[in-house]
CSV table of C-alpha atoms and ligand atoms in Angstrom, one decimal:
chain,number,residue,atom,x,y,z
A,5,MET,CA,0.0,0.0,0.0
A,6,ASP,CA,1.1,3.5,-0.9
A,7,ASN,CA,2.8,5.0,2.2
A,8,ASP,CA,1.3,8.4,1.5
A,9,VAL,CA,-2.1,6.9,1.9
A,10,LEU,CA,-1.3,5.5,5.3
A,11,SER,CA,0.3,8.7,6.6
A,12,LEU,CA,-2.6,10.7,5.4
A,13,ILE,CA,-4.9,8.5,7.4
A,14,GLU,CA,-2.7,8.7,10.5
A,15,ALA,CA,-2.5,12.5,10.3
A,16,TRP,CA,-6.2,13.1,9.8
A,17,ASP,CA,-8.3,14.5,12.5
A,18,GLY,CA,-11.6,12.9,11.2
A,19,ASN,CA,-13.2,9.8,12.6
A,20,GLY,CA,-11.8,7.4,10.1
A,21,VAL,CA,-11.7,6.0,6.6
A,22,VAL,CA,-13.3,2.9,5.2
A,23,MET,CA,-11.5,1.6,2.2
A,24,ARG,CA,-11.9,-1.2,-0.3
A,25,PHE,CA,-9.9,-2.3,-3.3
A,26,ASP,CA,-12.2,-3.3,-6.2
A,27,ARG,CA,-10.3,-6.0,-7.9
A,28,PRO,CA,-12.4,-6.3,-11.1
A,29,THR,CA,-11.8,-2.7,-12.0
A,30,GLY,CA,-8.6,-1.8,-10.1
A,31,ALA,CA,-10.5,1.1,-8.5
A,32,TRP,CA,-10.1,2.1,-4.8
A,33,ILE,CA,-13.1,3.1,-2.8
A,34,PHE,CA,-12.5,5.6,0.1
A,35,ILE,CA,-15.3,6.6,2.4
A,36,ALA,CA,-14.0,9.4,4.7
A,37,LEU,CA,-16.0,9.8,7.8
A,38,HIS,CA,-15.1,13.2,9.3
A,39,ASP,CA,-17.5,13.9,12.2
A,40,ASP,CA,-20.7,12.5,13.6
A,41,THR,CA,-21.5,15.1,16.3
A,42,LEU,CA,-24.9,16.0,14.6
A,43,GLY,CA,-25.7,12.6,13.1
A,44,ALA,CA,-24.6,9.9,10.7
A,45,PRO,CA,-22.0,11.2,8.2
A,46,ALA,CA,-23.6,12.0,4.9
A,47,GLY,CA,-22.0,13.2,1.7
A,48,GLY,CA,-21.8,12.7,-2.0
A,49,THR,CA,-19.9,10.1,-4.0
A,50,ARG,CA,-17.2,11.4,-6.3
A,51,MET,CA,-16.0,9.2,-9.1
A,52,LYS,CA,-12.9,10.1,-11.2
A,53,VAL,CA,-9.4,9.1,-12.2
A,54,TYR,CA,-6.8,10.8,-9.9
A,55,PRO,CA,-3.1,11.4,-10.8
A,56,ALA,CA,-2.2,9.4,-7.6
A,57,LEU,CA,-4.1,7.3,-5.1
A,58,ALA,CA,-3.3,9.7,-2.3
A,59,ASP,CA,-4.9,12.6,-4.2
A,60,GLY,CA,-8.2,10.6,-4.2
A,61,LEU,CA,-8.0,10.0,-0.5
A,62,ARG,CA,-7.0,13.6,0.2
A,63,ASP,CA,-10.0,14.8,-1.8
A,64,ALA,CA,-12.4,12.5,0.2
A,65,MET,CA,-11.0,13.8,3.5
A,66,ARG,CA,-11.2,17.5,2.6
A,67,LEU,CA,-14.7,17.1,1.1
A,68,SER,CA,-16.0,15.2,4.1
A,69,GLU,CA,-14.8,17.9,6.4
A,70,GLY,CA,-16.7,20.4,4.2
A,71,MET,CA,-19.8,18.3,4.6
A,72,THR,CA,-19.5,18.6,8.4
A,73,TYR,CA,-19.7,22.4,8.1
A,74,LYS,CA,-22.3,22.2,5.4
A,75,TRP,CA,-24.8,20.2,7.5
A,76,ALA,CA,-24.0,22.2,10.6
A,77,GLY,CA,-24.5,25.5,8.8
A,78,LEU,CA,-27.9,24.4,7.7
A,79,GLY,CA,-28.7,23.1,11.2
A,80,ILE,CA,-29.4,19.6,9.8
A,81,ALA,CA,-28.8,16.6,11.9
A,82,GLN,CA,-26.2,14.8,9.8
A,83,GLY,CA,-22.4,14.5,10.1
A,84,GLY,CA,-19.7,15.0,7.6
A,85,GLY,CA,-18.6,12.2,5.2
A,86,LYS,CA,-17.7,11.8,1.6
A,87,ALA,CA,-16.8,8.9,-0.7
A,88,VAL,CA,-14.4,8.8,-3.6
A,89,LEU,CA,-14.2,6.1,-6.2
A,90,ALA,CA,-10.7,6.6,-7.4
A,91,LEU,CA,-10.7,4.9,-10.8
A,92,ALA,CA,-7.6,3.3,-12.3
A,93,ARG,CA,-9.0,4.2,-15.8
A,94,PRO,CA,-12.2,5.6,-17.2
A,95,LEU,CA,-15.0,3.1,-17.0
A,96,ASP,CA,-18.2,2.7,-18.9
A,97,GLY,CA,-21.0,0.2,-19.5
A,98,GLU,CA,-21.3,-2.9,-17.4
A,99,ALA,CA,-17.9,-2.5,-15.7
A,100,ARG,CA,-19.0,0.9,-14.3
A,101,ALA,CA,-22.4,-0.3,-13.3
A,102,ALA,CA,-21.0,-3.3,-11.5
A,103,LEU,CA,-18.5,-1.2,-9.6
A,104,LEU,CA,-21.4,1.1,-8.5
A,105,ARG,CA,-23.4,-1.9,-7.3
A,106,ARG,CA,-20.4,-3.3,-5.3
A,107,TYR,CA,-19.9,0.1,-3.8
A,108,GLY,CA,-23.6,0.1,-2.9
A,109,THR,CA,-23.1,-3.2,-1.1
A,110,LEU,CA,-20.2,-1.8,0.8
A,111,VAL,CA,-22.3,1.3,1.9
A,112,GLU,CA,-25.1,-1.1,2.9
A,113,SER,CA,-22.8,-3.1,5.0
A,114,LEU,CA,-22.1,0.0,7.1
A,115,GLY,CA,-25.8,-0.1,8.2
A,116,GLY,CA,-26.5,3.6,7.9
A,117,ALA,CA,-23.2,4.8,9.4
A,118,PHE,CA,-22.7,6.6,6.0
A,119,VAL,CA,-25.4,8.1,3.8
A,120,THR,CA,-24.6,9.2,0.2
A,121,GLY,CA,-25.8,11.0,-2.9
A,122,ALA,CA,-24.6,12.3,-6.3
A,123,ASP,CA,-21.4,14.4,-6.7
A,124,LEU,CA,-18.8,15.1,-9.4
A,125,GLY,CA,-18.7,12.2,-11.8
A,126,THR,CA,-21.9,10.6,-10.5
A,127,GLY,CA,-25.5,11.6,-11.3
A,128,PRO,CA,-29.0,10.2,-10.8
A,129,ASP,CA,-28.3,7.2,-13.0
A,130,GLU,CA,-25.2,6.2,-11.1
A,131,MET,CA,-27.1,6.7,-7.8
A,132,ALA,CA,-29.9,4.5,-9.0
A,133,MET,CA,-27.2,1.7,-9.5
A,134,VAL,CA,-25.8,2.3,-6.0
A,135,ALA,CA,-29.4,2.3,-4.6
A,136,SER,CA,-30.1,-1.1,-6.2
A,137,ALA,CA,-27.8,-2.5,-3.5
A,138,CYS,CA,-28.2,-0.1,-0.7
A,139,ARG,CA,-30.9,1.7,1.3
A,140,HIS,CA,-28.8,4.8,2.2
A,141,VAL,CA,-28.9,6.9,-0.9
A,142,LEU,CA,-30.3,10.5,-0.7
A,143,GLY,CA,-32.4,11.7,-3.6
A,144,ILE,CA,-33.9,8.2,-4.3
A,145,ASP,CA,-37.6,7.7,-3.8
A,146,TYR,CA,-37.3,4.1,-2.8
A,147,ARG,CA,-41.1,3.5,-3.3
A,148,THR,CA,-40.6,4.1,-7.1
A,149,MET,CA,-36.8,3.9,-7.4
A,150,THR,CA,-36.7,7.3,-9.1
A,151,SER,CA,-33.5,9.2,-8.7
A,152,THR,CA,-33.3,13.0,-8.4
A,153,ASP,CA,-30.4,15.2,-9.6
A,154,PRO,CA,-29.4,17.6,-6.8
A,155,GLY,CA,-27.8,20.0,-9.4
A,156,PRO,CA,-30.8,22.3,-10.0
A,157,TYR,CA,-31.3,22.7,-6.2
A,158,THR,CA,-27.7,23.5,-5.6
A,159,ALA,CA,-27.9,26.0,-8.5
A,160,HIS,CA,-31.0,27.6,-7.0
A,161,GLY,CA,-29.2,28.0,-3.7
A,162,VAL,CA,-26.2,29.6,-5.4
A,163,PHE,CA,-28.5,31.9,-7.3
A,164,CYS,CA,-30.1,33.1,-4.0
A,165,GLY,CA,-26.8,33.4,-2.2
A,166,LEU,CA,-25.2,35.3,-5.0
A,167,ARG,CA,-28.1,37.8,-4.9
A,168,ALA,CA,-27.5,38.2,-1.2
A,169,ALA,CA,-23.9,39.0,-1.9
A,170,LEU,CA,-24.9,41.5,-4.5
A,171,GLU,CA,-27.1,43.2,-2.0
A,172,GLN,CA,-24.3,43.3,0.6
A,173,THR,CA,-21.8,44.7,-1.9
A,174,PHE,CA,-23.8,47.0,-4.1
A,175,GLY,CA,-26.9,47.8,-1.9
A,176,SER,CA,-29.1,46.0,-4.5
A,177,ASP,CA,-29.6,42.4,-5.5
A,178,ALA,CA,-30.7,43.3,-9.1
A,179,LEU,CA,-29.0,41.2,-11.8
A,180,ASP,CA,-29.7,43.7,-14.5
A,181,GLY,CA,-26.4,45.4,-15.5
A,182,ARG,CA,-24.3,42.9,-13.6
A,183,THR,CA,-21.7,40.7,-15.3
A,184,ILE,CA,-21.3,37.2,-13.9
A,185,LEU,CA,-18.6,34.7,-15.0
A,186,VAL,CA,-19.7,31.1,-14.6
A,187,GLN,CA,-16.7,28.6,-14.6
A,188,GLY,CA,-17.8,25.1,-15.2
A,189,LEU,CA,-21.0,24.3,-17.0
A,190,GLY,CA,-22.0,21.0,-15.5
A,191,GLY,CA,-24.9,19.9,-13.4
A,192,VAL,CA,-24.9,23.1,-11.4
A,193,GLY,CA,-23.1,25.7,-13.6
A,194,ALA,CA,-25.4,25.2,-16.5
A,195,PRO,CA,-28.7,25.7,-14.7
A,196,LEU,CA,-27.1,28.6,-12.8
A,197,ALA,CA,-26.0,30.3,-16.0
A,198,ARG,CA,-29.5,29.9,-17.4
A,199,SER,CA,-31.3,31.5,-14.4
A,200,LEU,CA,-28.8,34.4,-14.1
A,201,ALA,CA,-29.3,35.2,-17.8
A,202,ALA,CA,-33.1,34.9,-17.4
A,203,GLY,CA,-32.8,37.3,-14.4
A,204,GLY,CA,-31.1,39.9,-16.7
A,205,ALA,CA,-27.4,39.4,-15.9
A,206,THR,CA,-24.7,39.5,-18.6
A,207,VAL,CA,-23.3,36.0,-18.3
A,208,LEU,CA,-19.7,34.9,-19.3
A,209,VAL,CA,-19.2,31.2,-19.6
A,210,SER,CA,-16.2,29.0,-19.4
A,211,ASP,CA,-15.5,25.2,-19.4
A,212,VAL,CA,-12.7,22.9,-20.4
A,213,ASP,CA,-15.3,21.3,-22.7
A,214,GLN,CA,-15.5,23.7,-25.7
A,215,ALA,CA,-18.7,22.1,-27.1
A,216,ARG,CA,-20.5,22.8,-23.8
A,217,VAL,CA,-19.3,26.4,-23.9
A,218,ALA,CA,-20.5,26.9,-27.4
A,219,SER,CA,-23.9,25.5,-26.8
A,220,LEU,CA,-24.5,27.3,-23.5
A,221,ALA,CA,-23.1,30.6,-24.8
A,222,GLN,CA,-25.6,30.5,-27.6
A,223,GLU,CA,-28.5,29.5,-25.4
A,224,VAL,CA,-28.0,32.2,-22.8
A,225,GLY,CA,-26.5,34.8,-25.1
A,226,GLY,CA,-23.3,34.7,-23.1
A,227,ARG,CA,-19.7,35.4,-24.1
A,228,PRO,CA,-17.3,32.4,-23.9
A,229,VAL,CA,-14.1,32.9,-21.9
A,230,ALA,CA,-11.1,30.6,-22.4
A,231,PRO,CA,-10.2,28.5,-19.3
A,232,GLU,CA,-6.9,30.2,-18.8
A,233,SER,CA,-8.4,33.7,-19.0
A,234,VAL,CA,-11.0,33.2,-16.3
A,235,TYR,CA,-9.2,34.8,-13.4
A,236,ALA,CA,-8.1,38.0,-15.0
A,237,THR,CA,-11.4,38.6,-16.7
A,238,GLY,CA,-13.2,41.7,-15.4
A,239,CYS,CA,-16.7,40.9,-13.9
A,240,ASP,CA,-18.8,41.7,-10.9
A,241,VAL,CA,-19.1,38.1,-9.7
A,242,TYR,CA,-16.9,35.1,-10.4
A,243,ALA,CA,-18.8,31.9,-9.9
A,244,PRO,CA,-16.6,28.8,-9.6
A,245,CYS,CA,-18.7,25.8,-10.4
A,246,ALA,CA,-16.2,23.2,-11.4
A,247,VAL,CA,-13.2,21.8,-9.5
A,248,GLY,CA,-11.9,23.1,-6.2
A,249,ALA,CA,-8.8,25.1,-5.2
A,250,THR,CA,-9.2,27.7,-7.9
A,251,LEU,CA,-8.7,30.4,-5.2
A,252,ASN,CA,-5.0,30.3,-4.4
A,253,PRO,CA,-1.9,32.5,-4.1
A,254,GLN,CA,-1.5,32.4,-7.9
A,255,THR,CA,-5.0,33.3,-8.9
A,256,ILE,CA,-6.1,35.7,-6.1
A,257,PRO,CA,-3.8,38.6,-7.1
A,258,ARG,CA,-5.1,38.3,-10.7
A,259,LEU,CA,-8.9,38.3,-9.9
A,260,ALA,CA,-10.8,41.2,-11.4
A,261,CYS,CA,-14.1,40.7,-9.7
A,262,ARG,CA,-15.9,42.1,-6.6
A,263,ILE,CA,-17.5,38.9,-5.4
A,264,VAL,CA,-16.7,35.2,-5.5
A,265,ALA,CA,-19.9,33.1,-5.2
A,266,GLY,CA,-20.1,29.7,-6.8
A,267,SER,CA,-20.9,26.1,-6.2
A,268,ALA,CA,-17.6,24.2,-6.3
A,269,ASN,CA,-16.6,22.4,-3.1
A,270,ASN,CA,-13.3,23.4,-1.5
A,271,GLN,CA,-12.7,26.6,-3.5
A,272,LEU,CA,-9.8,27.8,-1.4
A,273,LEU,CA,-6.5,26.0,-1.7
A,274,GLY,CA,-5.6,26.9,1.9
A,275,ALA,CA,-7.3,28.6,4.9
A,276,GLY,CA,-5.1,31.7,4.3
A,277,ASP,CA,-6.7,32.3,1.0
A,278,ALA,CA,-9.9,33.6,2.6
A,279,GLU,CA,-7.8,36.3,4.3
A,280,ARG,CA,-6.1,37.0,1.0
A,281,LEU,CA,-9.4,37.7,-0.7
A,282,HIS,CA,-10.6,39.7,2.3
A,283,ARG,CA,-7.5,42.0,2.0
A,284,ARG,CA,-8.2,42.5,-1.7
A,285,ASP,CA,-11.7,43.6,-0.7
A,286,ILE,CA,-13.2,40.7,-2.7
A,287,LEU,CA,-16.3,39.3,-1.0
A,288,TYR,CA,-15.9,35.5,-0.8
A,289,VAL,CA,-19.1,33.7,0.0
A,290,PRO,CA,-18.0,30.5,1.8
A,291,ASP,CA,-18.5,27.6,-0.5
A,292,TYR,CA,-20.1,25.2,2.0
A,293,VAL,CA,-22.8,27.7,2.7
A,294,ILE,CA,-23.7,28.9,-0.7
A,295,ASN,CA,-23.5,25.4,-2.3
A,296,SER,CA,-25.7,23.7,0.4
A,297,GLY,CA,-29.0,23.8,-1.7
A,298,GLY,CA,-28.6,20.2,-2.9
A,299,ALA,CA,-27.9,18.9,0.6
A,300,MET,CA,-30.9,20.9,1.9
A,301,ALA,CA,-33.2,19.5,-0.8
A,302,PHE,CA,-32.0,16.0,-0.2
A,303,SER,CA,-32.7,16.1,3.5
A,304,HIS,CA,-36.3,17.3,2.9
A,305,MET,CA,-36.7,14.5,0.3
A,306,ARG,CA,-35.7,12.1,3.0
A,307,ASP,CA,-38.4,13.6,5.2
A,308,GLY,CA,-40.9,12.8,2.4
A,309,ASP,CA,-41.1,16.1,0.5
A,310,TRP,CA,-40.7,15.3,-3.2
A,311,ASP,CA,-42.4,18.4,-4.6
A,312,ARG,CA,-40.0,20.4,-6.8
A,313,ASP,CA,-41.6,23.8,-6.1
A,314,SER,CA,-41.8,23.2,-2.4
A,315,LEU,CA,-38.2,22.1,-2.3
A,316,MET,CA,-37.1,25.1,-4.3
A,317,ARG,CA,-38.8,27.4,-1.8
A,318,ARG,CA,-37.0,25.7,1.0
A,319,VAL,CA,-33.7,26.2,-0.8
A,320,ASP,CA,-34.4,29.9,-0.7
A,321,GLY,CA,-33.2,29.5,2.9
A,322,VAL,CA,-29.6,29.4,1.5
A,323,GLY,CA,-30.0,33.0,0.5
A,324,THR,CA,-31.1,33.9,4.1
A,325,ALA,CA,-28.1,32.0,5.6
A,326,VAL,CA,-25.7,33.8,3.2
A,327,ALA,CA,-27.2,37.2,4.0
A,328,GLU,CA,-26.9,36.5,7.8
A,329,ILE,CA,-23.3,35.5,7.5
A,330,LEU,CA,-22.3,38.4,5.4
A,331,ARG,CA,-24.0,40.8,7.8
A,332,ASP,CA,-22.2,39.2,10.8
A,333,ALA,CA,-18.9,39.5,8.9
A,334,ALA,CA,-19.5,43.1,8.0
A,335,ALA,CA,-20.4,44.0,11.6
A,336,SER,CA,-17.4,42.2,13.1
A,337,GLY,CA,-14.8,43.0,10.4
A,338,ASP,CA,-14.2,39.2,10.1
A,339,SER,CA,-13.9,37.6,6.7
A,340,PRO,CA,-17.2,35.8,5.7
A,341,LEU,CA,-15.4,32.5,6.1
A,342,ALA,CA,-14.4,33.3,9.7
A,343,ALA,CA,-18.0,34.4,10.4
A,344,ALA,CA,-19.4,31.2,8.8
A,345,GLN,CA,-16.9,29.1,10.8
A,346,LYS,CA,-18.0,30.8,14.1
A,347,ARG,CA,-21.7,30.0,13.3
A,348,VAL,CA,-20.8,26.3,12.6
A,349,GLU,CA,-18.7,26.0,15.7
A,350,ARG,CA,-21.5,27.5,17.8
A,351,ILE,CA,-24.0,24.9,16.4
A,352,LEU,CA,-21.6,22.0,17.0
A,353,ALA,CA,-20.7,23.2,20.5
A,354,GLU,CA,-24.4,23.6,21.4
A,355,HIS,CA,-25.0,20.1,20.3
A,356,GLN,CA,-22.0,18.7,22.1
A,357,ALA,CA,-23.2,20.3,25.3
A,358,LYS,CA,-26.5,18.3,25.1
A,359,PRO,CA,-26.4,14.8,26.4
A,360,LYS,CA,-26.7,12.3,23.5
A,361,PRO,CA,-30.1,10.5,23.6
A,362,SER,CA,-29.4,6.8,24.4
A,363,ALA,CA,-30.1,4.5,21.5
B,16,LIG,N1,-22.6,16.4,-3.7
B,16,LIG,C1,-23.5,17.5,-3.4
B,16,LIG,C2,-23.0,18.4,-2.3
B,16,LIG,O1,-21.8,18.3,-2.0
B,16,LIG,C3,-24.9,17.0,-3.1
B,16,LIG,C4,-25.0,16.1,-1.9
B,16,LIG,C5,-25.4,16.7,-0.7
B,16,LIG,C6,-24.8,14.7,-2.0
B,16,LIG,C7,-25.5,15.9,0.4
B,16,LIG,C8,-25.0,14.0,-0.8
B,16,LIG,C9,-25.3,14.6,0.4
B,16,LIG,O2,-23.6,19.3,-1.8
């Protein structure tokens, strides 16, 4: 076993990692369980090819920590967890389906100690395959075995949070006359770009997949931006909706926006990058708050609400949470990340103070 992997596990402050080697495909499954203070760890399943095994594990660990904050920020009784299926090579067809079913069996064997749903590289189809072997998938209506995509709910939460950020910065949440750059036109970025354009914003679109850029640019009347030009392009809002770590010491000095508000998980490379943005007077809306619409919708689905309009109205709450955090930050002089962190710590501490109900 890769030494890096073992040292990562030893050094991690989360609860632990469940791992499994999937011999038929050569994939590694990592289920990182960060914290269960509020409830069973729950988080998405990411499936991709990583440069090295340790990168996949590191991703799972960082993302599961983000899930702890995401649930706590929403006040939902789940803990932080995340799974990564680190593929040895791209998979399709039956090999892919079989891996997902074996993964489902593994999650089932944990008996509810980990609950999952879609993430980068997995969508409703993949989740239906996992759910065929497992009762712990969010977004699945097990009565009918229909599988829901969290993307539009996450996008709606980003839309609401982004408007709260506009209000805080410009004194108005109007989209008219605002220029917004959406980076990544996948399950969240594409619906977000559509609703921003429908709301009157000028939308700039970017993606590594040029065909997607071309079709979405045409659909929303947006201007395409080359991937390497994203950071230096002037705009009111930069919305990172693809991979993480795009806010780092290399990109932050080049940013030409007033606000960063997007759906990607782990947008900051390191904790110091929030301060770096704050010093540049760029309002950074903490990722785990603004991208929590999917998680919020999933938890209401689990409680039996499957109505799209009603779920969308509930996700409006993401806008309220963002507005509160930005107000707290403005009042205290903290960065929005520091303000969000204090809110999360308060919620976790309140819970820890209460005696746990006996099973
Ligand atoms: N992966 C998405 C997220 O990070 C949706 C999701 C939320 C999946 C909660 C599972 C659990 O928000």
